[in-house]
PDB file of N, CA and C in Angstrom:
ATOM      1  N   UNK A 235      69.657-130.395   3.627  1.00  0.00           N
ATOM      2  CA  UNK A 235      69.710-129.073   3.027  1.00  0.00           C
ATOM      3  C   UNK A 235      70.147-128.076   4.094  1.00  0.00           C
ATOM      4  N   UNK A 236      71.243-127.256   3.671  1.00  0.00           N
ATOM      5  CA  UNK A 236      71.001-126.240   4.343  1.00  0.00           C
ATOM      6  C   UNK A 236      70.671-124.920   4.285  1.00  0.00           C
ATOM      7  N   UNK A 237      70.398-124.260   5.577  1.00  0.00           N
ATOM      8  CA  UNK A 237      69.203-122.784   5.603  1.00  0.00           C
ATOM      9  C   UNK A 237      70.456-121.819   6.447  1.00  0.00           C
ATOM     10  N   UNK A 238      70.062-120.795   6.194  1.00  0.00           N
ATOM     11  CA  UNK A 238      71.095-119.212   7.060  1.00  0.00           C
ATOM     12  C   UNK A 238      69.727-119.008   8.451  1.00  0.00           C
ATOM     13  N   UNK A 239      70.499-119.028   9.349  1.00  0.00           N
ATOM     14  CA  UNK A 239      69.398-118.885  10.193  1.00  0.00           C
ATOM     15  C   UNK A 239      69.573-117.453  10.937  1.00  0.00           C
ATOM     16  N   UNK A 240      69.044-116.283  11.159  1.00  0.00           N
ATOM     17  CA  UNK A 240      70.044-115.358  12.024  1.00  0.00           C
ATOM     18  C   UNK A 240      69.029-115.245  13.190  1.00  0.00           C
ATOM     19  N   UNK A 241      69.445-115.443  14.491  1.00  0.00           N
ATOM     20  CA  UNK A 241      68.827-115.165  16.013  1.00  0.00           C
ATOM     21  C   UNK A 241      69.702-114.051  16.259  1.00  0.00           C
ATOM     22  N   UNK A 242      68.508-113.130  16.587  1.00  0.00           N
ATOM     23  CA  UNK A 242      68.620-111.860  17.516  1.00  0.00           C
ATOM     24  C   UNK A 242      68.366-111.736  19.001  1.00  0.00           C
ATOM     25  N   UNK A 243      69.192-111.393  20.066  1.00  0.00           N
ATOM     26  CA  UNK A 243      68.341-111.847  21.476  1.00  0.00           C
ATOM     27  C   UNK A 243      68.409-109.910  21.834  1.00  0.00           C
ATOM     28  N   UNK A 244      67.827-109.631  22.531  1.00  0.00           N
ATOM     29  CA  UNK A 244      67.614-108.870  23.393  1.00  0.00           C
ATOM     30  C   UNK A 244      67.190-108.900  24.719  1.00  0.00           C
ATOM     31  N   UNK A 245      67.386-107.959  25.501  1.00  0.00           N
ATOM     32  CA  UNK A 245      66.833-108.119  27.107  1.00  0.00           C
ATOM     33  C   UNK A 245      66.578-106.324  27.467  1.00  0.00           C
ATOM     34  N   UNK A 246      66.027-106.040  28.104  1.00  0.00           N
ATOM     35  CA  UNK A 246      64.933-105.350  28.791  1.00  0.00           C
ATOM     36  C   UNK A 246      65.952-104.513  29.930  1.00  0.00           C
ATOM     37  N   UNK A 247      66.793-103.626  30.233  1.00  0.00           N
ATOM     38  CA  UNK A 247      67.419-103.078  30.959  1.00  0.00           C
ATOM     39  C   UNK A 247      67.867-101.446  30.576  1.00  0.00           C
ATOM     40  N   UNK A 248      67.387-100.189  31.142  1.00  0.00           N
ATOM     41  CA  UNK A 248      67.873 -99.216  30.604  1.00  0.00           C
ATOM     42  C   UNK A 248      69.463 -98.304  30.814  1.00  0.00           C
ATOM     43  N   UNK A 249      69.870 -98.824  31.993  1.00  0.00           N
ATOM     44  CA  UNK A 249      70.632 -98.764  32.996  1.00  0.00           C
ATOM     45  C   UNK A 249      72.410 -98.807  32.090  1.00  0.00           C
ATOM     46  N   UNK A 250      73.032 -98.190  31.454  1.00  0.00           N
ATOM     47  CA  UNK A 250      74.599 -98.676  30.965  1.00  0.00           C
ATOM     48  C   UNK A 250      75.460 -98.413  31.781  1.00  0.00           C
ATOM     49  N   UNK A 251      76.615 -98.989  31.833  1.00  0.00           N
ATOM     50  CA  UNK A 251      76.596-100.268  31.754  1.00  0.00           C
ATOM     51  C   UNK A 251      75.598-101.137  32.264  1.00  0.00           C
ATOM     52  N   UNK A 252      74.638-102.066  31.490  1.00  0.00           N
ATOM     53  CA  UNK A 252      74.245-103.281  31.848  1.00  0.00           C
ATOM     54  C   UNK A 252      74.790-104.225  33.072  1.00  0.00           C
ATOM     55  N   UNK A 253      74.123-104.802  33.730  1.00  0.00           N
ATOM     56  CA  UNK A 253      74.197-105.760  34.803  1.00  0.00           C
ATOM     57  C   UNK A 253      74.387-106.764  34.607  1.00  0.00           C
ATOM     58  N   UNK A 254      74.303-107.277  33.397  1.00  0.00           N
ATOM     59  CA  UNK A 254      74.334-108.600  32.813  1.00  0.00           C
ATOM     60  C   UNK A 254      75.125-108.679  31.632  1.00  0.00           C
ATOM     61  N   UNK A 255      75.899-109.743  31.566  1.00  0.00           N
ATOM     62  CA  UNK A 255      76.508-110.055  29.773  1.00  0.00           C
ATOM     63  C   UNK A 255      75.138-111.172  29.784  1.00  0.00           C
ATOM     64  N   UNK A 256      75.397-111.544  27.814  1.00  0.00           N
ATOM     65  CA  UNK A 256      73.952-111.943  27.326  1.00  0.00           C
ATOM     66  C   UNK A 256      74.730-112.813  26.223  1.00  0.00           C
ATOM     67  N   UNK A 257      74.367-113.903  26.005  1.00  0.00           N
ATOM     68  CA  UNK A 257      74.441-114.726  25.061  1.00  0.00           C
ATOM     69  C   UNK A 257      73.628-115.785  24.531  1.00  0.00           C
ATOM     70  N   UNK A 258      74.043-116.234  23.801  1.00  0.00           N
ATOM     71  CA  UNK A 258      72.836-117.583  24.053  1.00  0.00           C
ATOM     72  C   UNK A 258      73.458-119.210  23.035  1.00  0.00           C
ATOM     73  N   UNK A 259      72.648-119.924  23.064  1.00  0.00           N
ATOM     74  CA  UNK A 259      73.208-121.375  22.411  1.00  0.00           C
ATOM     75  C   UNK A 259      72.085-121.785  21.728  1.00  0.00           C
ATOM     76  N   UNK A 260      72.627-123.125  21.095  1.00  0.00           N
ATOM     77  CA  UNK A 260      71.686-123.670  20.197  1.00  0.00           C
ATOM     78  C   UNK A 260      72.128-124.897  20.721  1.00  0.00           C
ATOM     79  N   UNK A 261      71.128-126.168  21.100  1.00  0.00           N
ATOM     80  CA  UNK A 261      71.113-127.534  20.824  1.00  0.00           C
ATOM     81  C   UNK A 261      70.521-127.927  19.501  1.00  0.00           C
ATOM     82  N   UNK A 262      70.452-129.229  20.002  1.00  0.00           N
ATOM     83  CA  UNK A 262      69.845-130.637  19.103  1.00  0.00           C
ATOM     84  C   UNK A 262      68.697-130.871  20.109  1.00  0.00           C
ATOM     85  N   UNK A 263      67.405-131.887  19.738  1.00  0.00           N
ATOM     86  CA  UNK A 263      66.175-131.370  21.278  1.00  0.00           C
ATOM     87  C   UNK A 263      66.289-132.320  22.066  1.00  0.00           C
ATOM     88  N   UNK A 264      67.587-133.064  21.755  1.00  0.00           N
ATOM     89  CA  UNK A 264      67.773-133.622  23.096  1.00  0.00           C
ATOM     90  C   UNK A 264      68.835-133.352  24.478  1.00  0.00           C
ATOM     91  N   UNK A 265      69.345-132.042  24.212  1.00  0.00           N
ATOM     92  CA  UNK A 265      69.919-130.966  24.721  1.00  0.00           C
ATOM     93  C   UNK A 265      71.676-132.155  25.143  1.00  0.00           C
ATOM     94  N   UNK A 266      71.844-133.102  24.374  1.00  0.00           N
ATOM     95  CA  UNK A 266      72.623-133.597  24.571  1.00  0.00           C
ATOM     96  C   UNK A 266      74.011-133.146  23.362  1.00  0.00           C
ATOM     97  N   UNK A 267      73.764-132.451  22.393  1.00  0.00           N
ATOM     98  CA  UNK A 267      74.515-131.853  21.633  1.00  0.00           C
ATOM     99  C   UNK A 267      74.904-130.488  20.822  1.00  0.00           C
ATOM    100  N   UNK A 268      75.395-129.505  21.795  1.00  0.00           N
ATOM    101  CA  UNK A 268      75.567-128.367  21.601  1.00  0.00           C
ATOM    102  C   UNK A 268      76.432-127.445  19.732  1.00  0.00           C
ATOM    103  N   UNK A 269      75.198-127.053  19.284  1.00  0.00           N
ATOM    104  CA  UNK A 269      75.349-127.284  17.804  1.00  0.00           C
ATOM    105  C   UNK A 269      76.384-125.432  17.588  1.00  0.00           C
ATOM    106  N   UNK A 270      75.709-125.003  18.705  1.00  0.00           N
ATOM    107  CA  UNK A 270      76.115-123.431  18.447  1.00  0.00           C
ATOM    108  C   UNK A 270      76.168-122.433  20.192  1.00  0.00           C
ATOM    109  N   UNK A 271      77.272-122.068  20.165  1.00  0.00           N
ATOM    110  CA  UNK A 271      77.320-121.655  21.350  1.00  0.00           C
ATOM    111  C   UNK A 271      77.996-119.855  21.734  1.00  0.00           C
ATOM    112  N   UNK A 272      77.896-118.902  22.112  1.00  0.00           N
ATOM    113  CA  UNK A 272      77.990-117.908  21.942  1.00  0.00           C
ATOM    114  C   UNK A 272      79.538-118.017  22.176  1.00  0.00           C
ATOM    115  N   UNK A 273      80.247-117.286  21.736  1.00  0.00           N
ATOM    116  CA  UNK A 273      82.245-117.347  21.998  1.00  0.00           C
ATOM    117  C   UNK A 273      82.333-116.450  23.334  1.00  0.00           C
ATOM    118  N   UNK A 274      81.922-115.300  22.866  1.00  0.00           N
ATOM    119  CA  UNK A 274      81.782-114.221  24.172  1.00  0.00           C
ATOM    120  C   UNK A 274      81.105-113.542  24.428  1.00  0.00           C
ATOM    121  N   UNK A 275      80.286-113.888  25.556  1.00  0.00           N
ATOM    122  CA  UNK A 275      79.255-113.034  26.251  1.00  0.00           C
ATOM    123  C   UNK A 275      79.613-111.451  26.145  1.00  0.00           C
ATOM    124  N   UNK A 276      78.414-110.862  25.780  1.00  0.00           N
ATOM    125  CA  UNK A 276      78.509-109.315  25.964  1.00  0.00           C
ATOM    126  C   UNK A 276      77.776-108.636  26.351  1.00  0.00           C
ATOM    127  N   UNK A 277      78.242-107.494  27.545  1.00  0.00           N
ATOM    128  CA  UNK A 277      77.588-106.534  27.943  1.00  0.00           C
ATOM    129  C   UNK A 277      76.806-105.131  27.194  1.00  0.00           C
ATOM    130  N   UNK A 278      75.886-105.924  26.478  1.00  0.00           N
ATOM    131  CA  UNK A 278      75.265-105.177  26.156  1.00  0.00           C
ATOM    132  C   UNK A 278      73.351-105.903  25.727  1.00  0.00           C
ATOM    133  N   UNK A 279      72.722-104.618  25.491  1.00  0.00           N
ATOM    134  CA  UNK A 279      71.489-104.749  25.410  1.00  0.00           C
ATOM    135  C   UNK A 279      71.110-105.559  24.091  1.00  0.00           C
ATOM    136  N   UNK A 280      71.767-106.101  23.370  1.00  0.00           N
ATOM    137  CA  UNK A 280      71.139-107.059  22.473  1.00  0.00           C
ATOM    138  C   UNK A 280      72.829-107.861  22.001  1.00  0.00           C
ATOM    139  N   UNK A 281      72.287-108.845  21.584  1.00  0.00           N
ATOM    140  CA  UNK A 281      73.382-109.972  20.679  1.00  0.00           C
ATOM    141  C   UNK A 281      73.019-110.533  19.151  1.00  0.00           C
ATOM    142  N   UNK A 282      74.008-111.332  17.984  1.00  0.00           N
ATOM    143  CA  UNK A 282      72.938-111.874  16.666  1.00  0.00           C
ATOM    144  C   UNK A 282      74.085-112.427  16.462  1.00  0.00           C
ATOM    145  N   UNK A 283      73.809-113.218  15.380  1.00  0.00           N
ATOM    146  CA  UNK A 283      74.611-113.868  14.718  1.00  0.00           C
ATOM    147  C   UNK A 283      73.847-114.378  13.829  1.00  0.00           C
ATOM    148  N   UNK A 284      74.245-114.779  12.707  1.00  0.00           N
ATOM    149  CA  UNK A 284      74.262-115.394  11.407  1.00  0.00           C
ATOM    150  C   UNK A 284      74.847-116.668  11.542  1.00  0.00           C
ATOM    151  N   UNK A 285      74.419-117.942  10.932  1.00  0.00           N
ATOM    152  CA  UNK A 285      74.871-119.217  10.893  1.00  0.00           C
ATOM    153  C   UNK A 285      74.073-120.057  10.241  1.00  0.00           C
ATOM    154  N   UNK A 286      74.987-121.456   9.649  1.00  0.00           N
ATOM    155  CA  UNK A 286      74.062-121.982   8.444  1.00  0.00           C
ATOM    156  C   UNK A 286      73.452-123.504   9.031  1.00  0.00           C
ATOM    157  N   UNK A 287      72.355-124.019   9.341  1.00  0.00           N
ATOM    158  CA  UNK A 287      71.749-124.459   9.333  1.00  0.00           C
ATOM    159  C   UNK A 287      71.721-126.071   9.107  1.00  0.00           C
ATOM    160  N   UNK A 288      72.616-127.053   9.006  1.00  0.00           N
ATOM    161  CA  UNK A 288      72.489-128.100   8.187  1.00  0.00           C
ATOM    162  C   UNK A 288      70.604-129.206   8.427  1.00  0.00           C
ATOM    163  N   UNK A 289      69.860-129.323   7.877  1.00  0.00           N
ATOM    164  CA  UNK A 289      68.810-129.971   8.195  1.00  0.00           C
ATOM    165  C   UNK A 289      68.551-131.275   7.503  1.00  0.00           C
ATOM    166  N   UNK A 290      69.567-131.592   6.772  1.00  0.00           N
ATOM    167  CA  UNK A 290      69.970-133.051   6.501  1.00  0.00           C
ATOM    168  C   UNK A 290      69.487-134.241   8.048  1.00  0.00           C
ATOM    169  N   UNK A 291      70.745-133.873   9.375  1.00  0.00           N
ATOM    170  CA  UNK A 291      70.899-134.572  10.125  1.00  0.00           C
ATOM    171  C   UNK A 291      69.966-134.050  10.921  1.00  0.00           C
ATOM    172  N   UNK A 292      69.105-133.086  11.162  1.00  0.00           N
ATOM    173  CA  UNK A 292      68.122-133.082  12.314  1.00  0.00           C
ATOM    174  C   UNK A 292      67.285-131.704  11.959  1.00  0.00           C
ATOM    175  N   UNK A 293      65.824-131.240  12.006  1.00  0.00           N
ATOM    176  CA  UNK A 293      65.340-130.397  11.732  1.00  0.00           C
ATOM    177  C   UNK A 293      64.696-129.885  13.310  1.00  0.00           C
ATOM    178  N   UNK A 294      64.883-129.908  14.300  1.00  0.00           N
ATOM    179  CA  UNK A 294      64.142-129.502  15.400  1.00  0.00           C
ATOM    180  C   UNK A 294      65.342-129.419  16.272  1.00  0.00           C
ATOM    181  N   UNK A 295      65.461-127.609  16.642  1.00  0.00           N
ATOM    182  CA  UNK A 295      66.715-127.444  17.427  1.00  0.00           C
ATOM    183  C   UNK A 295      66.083-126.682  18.895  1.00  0.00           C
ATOM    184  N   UNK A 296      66.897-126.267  19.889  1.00  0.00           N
ATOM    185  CA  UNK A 296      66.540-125.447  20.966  1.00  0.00           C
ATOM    186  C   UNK A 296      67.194-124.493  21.106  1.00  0.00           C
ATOM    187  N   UNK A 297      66.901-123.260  21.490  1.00  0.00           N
ATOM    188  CA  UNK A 297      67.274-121.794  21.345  1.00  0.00           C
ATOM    189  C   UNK A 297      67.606-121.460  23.180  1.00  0.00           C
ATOM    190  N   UNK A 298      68.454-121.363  23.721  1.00  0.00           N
ATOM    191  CA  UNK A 298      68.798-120.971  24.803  1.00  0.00           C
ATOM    192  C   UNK A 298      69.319-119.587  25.155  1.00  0.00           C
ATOM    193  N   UNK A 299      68.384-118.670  25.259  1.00  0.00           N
ATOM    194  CA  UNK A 299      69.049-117.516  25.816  1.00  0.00           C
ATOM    195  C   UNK A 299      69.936-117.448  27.247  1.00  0.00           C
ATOM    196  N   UNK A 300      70.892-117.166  27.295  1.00  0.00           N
ATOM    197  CA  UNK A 300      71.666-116.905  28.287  1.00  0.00           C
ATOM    198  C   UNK A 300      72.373-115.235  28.769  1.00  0.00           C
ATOM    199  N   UNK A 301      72.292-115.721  30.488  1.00  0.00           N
ATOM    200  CA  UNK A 301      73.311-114.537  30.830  1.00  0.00           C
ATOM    201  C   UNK A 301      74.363-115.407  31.413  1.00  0.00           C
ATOM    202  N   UNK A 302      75.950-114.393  31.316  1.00  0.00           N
ATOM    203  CA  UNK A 302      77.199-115.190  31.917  1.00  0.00           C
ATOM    204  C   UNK A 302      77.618-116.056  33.150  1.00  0.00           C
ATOM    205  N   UNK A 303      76.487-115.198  34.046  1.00  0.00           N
ATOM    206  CA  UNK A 303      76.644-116.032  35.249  1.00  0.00           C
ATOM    207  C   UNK A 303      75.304-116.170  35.681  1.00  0.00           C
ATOM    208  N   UNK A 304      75.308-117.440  36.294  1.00  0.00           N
ATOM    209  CA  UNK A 304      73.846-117.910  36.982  1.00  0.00           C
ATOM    210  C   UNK A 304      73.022-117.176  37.931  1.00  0.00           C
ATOM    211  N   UNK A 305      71.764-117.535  37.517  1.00  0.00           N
ATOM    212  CA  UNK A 305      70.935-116.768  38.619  1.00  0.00           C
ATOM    213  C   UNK A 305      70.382-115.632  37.897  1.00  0.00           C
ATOM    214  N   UNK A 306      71.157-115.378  37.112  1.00  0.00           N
ATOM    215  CA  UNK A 306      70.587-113.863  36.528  1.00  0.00           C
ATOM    216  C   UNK A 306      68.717-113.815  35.281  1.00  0.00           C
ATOM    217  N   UNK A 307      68.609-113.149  36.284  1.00  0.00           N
ATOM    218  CA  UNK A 307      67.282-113.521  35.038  1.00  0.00           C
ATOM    219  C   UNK A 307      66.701-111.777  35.040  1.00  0.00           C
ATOM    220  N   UNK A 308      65.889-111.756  33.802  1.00  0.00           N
ATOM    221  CA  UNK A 308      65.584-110.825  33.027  1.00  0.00           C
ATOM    222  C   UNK A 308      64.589-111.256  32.057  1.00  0.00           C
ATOM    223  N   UNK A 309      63.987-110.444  31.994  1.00  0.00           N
ATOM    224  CA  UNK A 309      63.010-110.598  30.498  1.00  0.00           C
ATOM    225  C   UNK A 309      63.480-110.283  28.785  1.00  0.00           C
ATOM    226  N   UNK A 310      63.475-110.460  28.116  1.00  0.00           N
ATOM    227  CA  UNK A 310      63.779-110.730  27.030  1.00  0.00           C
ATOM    228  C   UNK A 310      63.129-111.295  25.532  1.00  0.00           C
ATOM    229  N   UNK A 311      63.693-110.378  24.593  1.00  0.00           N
ATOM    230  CA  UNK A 311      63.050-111.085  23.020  1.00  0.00           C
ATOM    231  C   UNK A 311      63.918-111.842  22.128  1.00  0.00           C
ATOM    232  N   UNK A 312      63.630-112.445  21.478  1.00  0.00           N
ATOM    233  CA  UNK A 312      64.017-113.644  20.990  1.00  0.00           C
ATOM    234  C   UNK A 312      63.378-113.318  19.430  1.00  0.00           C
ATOM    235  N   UNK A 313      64.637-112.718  18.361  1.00  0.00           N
ATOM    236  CA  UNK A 313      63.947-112.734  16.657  1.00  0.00           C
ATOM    237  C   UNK A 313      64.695-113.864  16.405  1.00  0.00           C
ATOM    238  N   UNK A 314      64.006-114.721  15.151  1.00  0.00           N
ATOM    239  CA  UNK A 314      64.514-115.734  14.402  1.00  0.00           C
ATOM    240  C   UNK A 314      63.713-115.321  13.418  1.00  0.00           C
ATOM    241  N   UNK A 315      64.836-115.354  12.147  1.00  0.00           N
ATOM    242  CA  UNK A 315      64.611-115.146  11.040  1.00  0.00           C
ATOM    243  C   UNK A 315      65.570-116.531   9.766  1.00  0.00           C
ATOM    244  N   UNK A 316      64.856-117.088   8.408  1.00  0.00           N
ATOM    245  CA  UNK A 316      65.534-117.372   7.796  1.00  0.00           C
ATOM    246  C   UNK A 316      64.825-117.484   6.175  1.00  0.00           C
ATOM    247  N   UNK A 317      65.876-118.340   5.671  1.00  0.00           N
ATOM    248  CA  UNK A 317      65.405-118.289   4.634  1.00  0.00           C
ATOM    249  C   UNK A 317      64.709-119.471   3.630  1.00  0.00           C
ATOM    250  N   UNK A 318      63.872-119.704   4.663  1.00  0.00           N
ATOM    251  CA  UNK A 318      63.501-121.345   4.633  1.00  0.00           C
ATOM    252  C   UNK A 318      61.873-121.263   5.908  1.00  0.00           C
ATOM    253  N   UNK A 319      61.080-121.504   5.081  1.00  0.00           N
ATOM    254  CA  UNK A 319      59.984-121.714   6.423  1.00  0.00           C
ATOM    255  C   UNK A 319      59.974-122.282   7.611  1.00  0.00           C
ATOM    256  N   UNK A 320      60.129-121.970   9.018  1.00  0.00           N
ATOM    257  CA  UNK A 320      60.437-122.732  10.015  1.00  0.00           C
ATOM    258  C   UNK A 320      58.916-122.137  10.584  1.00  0.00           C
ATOM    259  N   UNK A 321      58.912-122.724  12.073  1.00  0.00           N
ATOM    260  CA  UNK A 321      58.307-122.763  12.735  1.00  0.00           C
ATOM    261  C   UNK A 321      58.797-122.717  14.525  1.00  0.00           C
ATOM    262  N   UNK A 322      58.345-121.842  15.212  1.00  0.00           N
ATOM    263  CA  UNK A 322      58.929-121.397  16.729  1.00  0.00           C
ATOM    264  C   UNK A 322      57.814-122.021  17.854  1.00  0.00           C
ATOM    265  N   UNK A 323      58.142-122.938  18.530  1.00  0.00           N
ATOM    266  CA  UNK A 323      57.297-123.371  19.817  1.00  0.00           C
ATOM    267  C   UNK A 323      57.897-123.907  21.493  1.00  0.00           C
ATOM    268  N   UNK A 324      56.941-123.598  22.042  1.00  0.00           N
ATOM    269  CA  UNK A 324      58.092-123.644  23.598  1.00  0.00           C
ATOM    270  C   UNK A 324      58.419-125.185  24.053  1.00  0.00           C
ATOM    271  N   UNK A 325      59.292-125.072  24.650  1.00  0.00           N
ATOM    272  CA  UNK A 325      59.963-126.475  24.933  1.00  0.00           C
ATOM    273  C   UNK A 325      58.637-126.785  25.867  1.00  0.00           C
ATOM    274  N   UNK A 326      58.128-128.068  25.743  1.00  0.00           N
ATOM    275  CA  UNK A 326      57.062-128.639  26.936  1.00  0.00           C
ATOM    276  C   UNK A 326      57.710-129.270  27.747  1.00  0.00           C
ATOM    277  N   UNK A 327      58.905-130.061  27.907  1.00  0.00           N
ATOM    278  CA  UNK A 327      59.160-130.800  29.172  1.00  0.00           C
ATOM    279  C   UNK A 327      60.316-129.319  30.174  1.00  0.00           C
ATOM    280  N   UNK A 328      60.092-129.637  31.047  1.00  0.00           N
ATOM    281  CA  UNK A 328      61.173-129.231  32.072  1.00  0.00           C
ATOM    282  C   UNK A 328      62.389-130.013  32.332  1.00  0.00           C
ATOM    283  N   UNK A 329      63.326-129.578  31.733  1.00  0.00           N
ATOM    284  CA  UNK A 329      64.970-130.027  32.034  1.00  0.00           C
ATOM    285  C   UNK A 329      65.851-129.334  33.939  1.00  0.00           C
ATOM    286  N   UNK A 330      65.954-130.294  34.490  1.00  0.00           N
ATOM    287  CA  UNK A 330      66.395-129.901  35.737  1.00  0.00           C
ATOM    288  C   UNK A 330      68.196-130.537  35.822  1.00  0.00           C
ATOM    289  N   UNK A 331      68.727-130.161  36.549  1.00  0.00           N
ATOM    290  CA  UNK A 331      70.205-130.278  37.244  1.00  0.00           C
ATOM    291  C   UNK A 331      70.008-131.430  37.953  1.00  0.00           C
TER     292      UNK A 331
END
């Protein structure tokens, strides 16, 4: 079946221009298949998108907030909204390089 899922990211900076572009991705939870990925990072204080969901082939995805270039870190909110009951919990293992 599929669901409309829309993620909102935001980050925490009062400063314009921003210091950071902001995007973010979606896996599968075995971070081996990138289902949704931002096209172009943008300098600005929040990002969203709308996208549909297929949960036929897998119901448990990962939400990756990103900035454009590494290193950059910031605090940040994270809305998920849809139209289908889900459920939001933090990744427990640590993924390293």
């Amino acid at each position: 079946m599929a669901y409309a899922l829309l993620i909102f990211y935001s980050f925490f900076q009062q400063v314009h221009p921003y210091q950071i572009f902001i995007g973010f991705y979606m896996f599968d939870m075995t971070l081996q298949e990138q289902l949704y990925g931002t096209s172009t990072f943008l300098n600005s204080q929040s990002v969203y998108d709308t996208m549909t969901v297929d949960t036929t082939k897998r119901n448990k995805f990962i939400i990756v907030p990103a900035t454009h270039e590494p290193g950059q870190c910031t605090r940040f909110t994270l809305h998920i909204s849809s139209d289908a009951e889900f459920r939001v919990a933090p990744v427990k293992k640590t993924y390293q390089e």
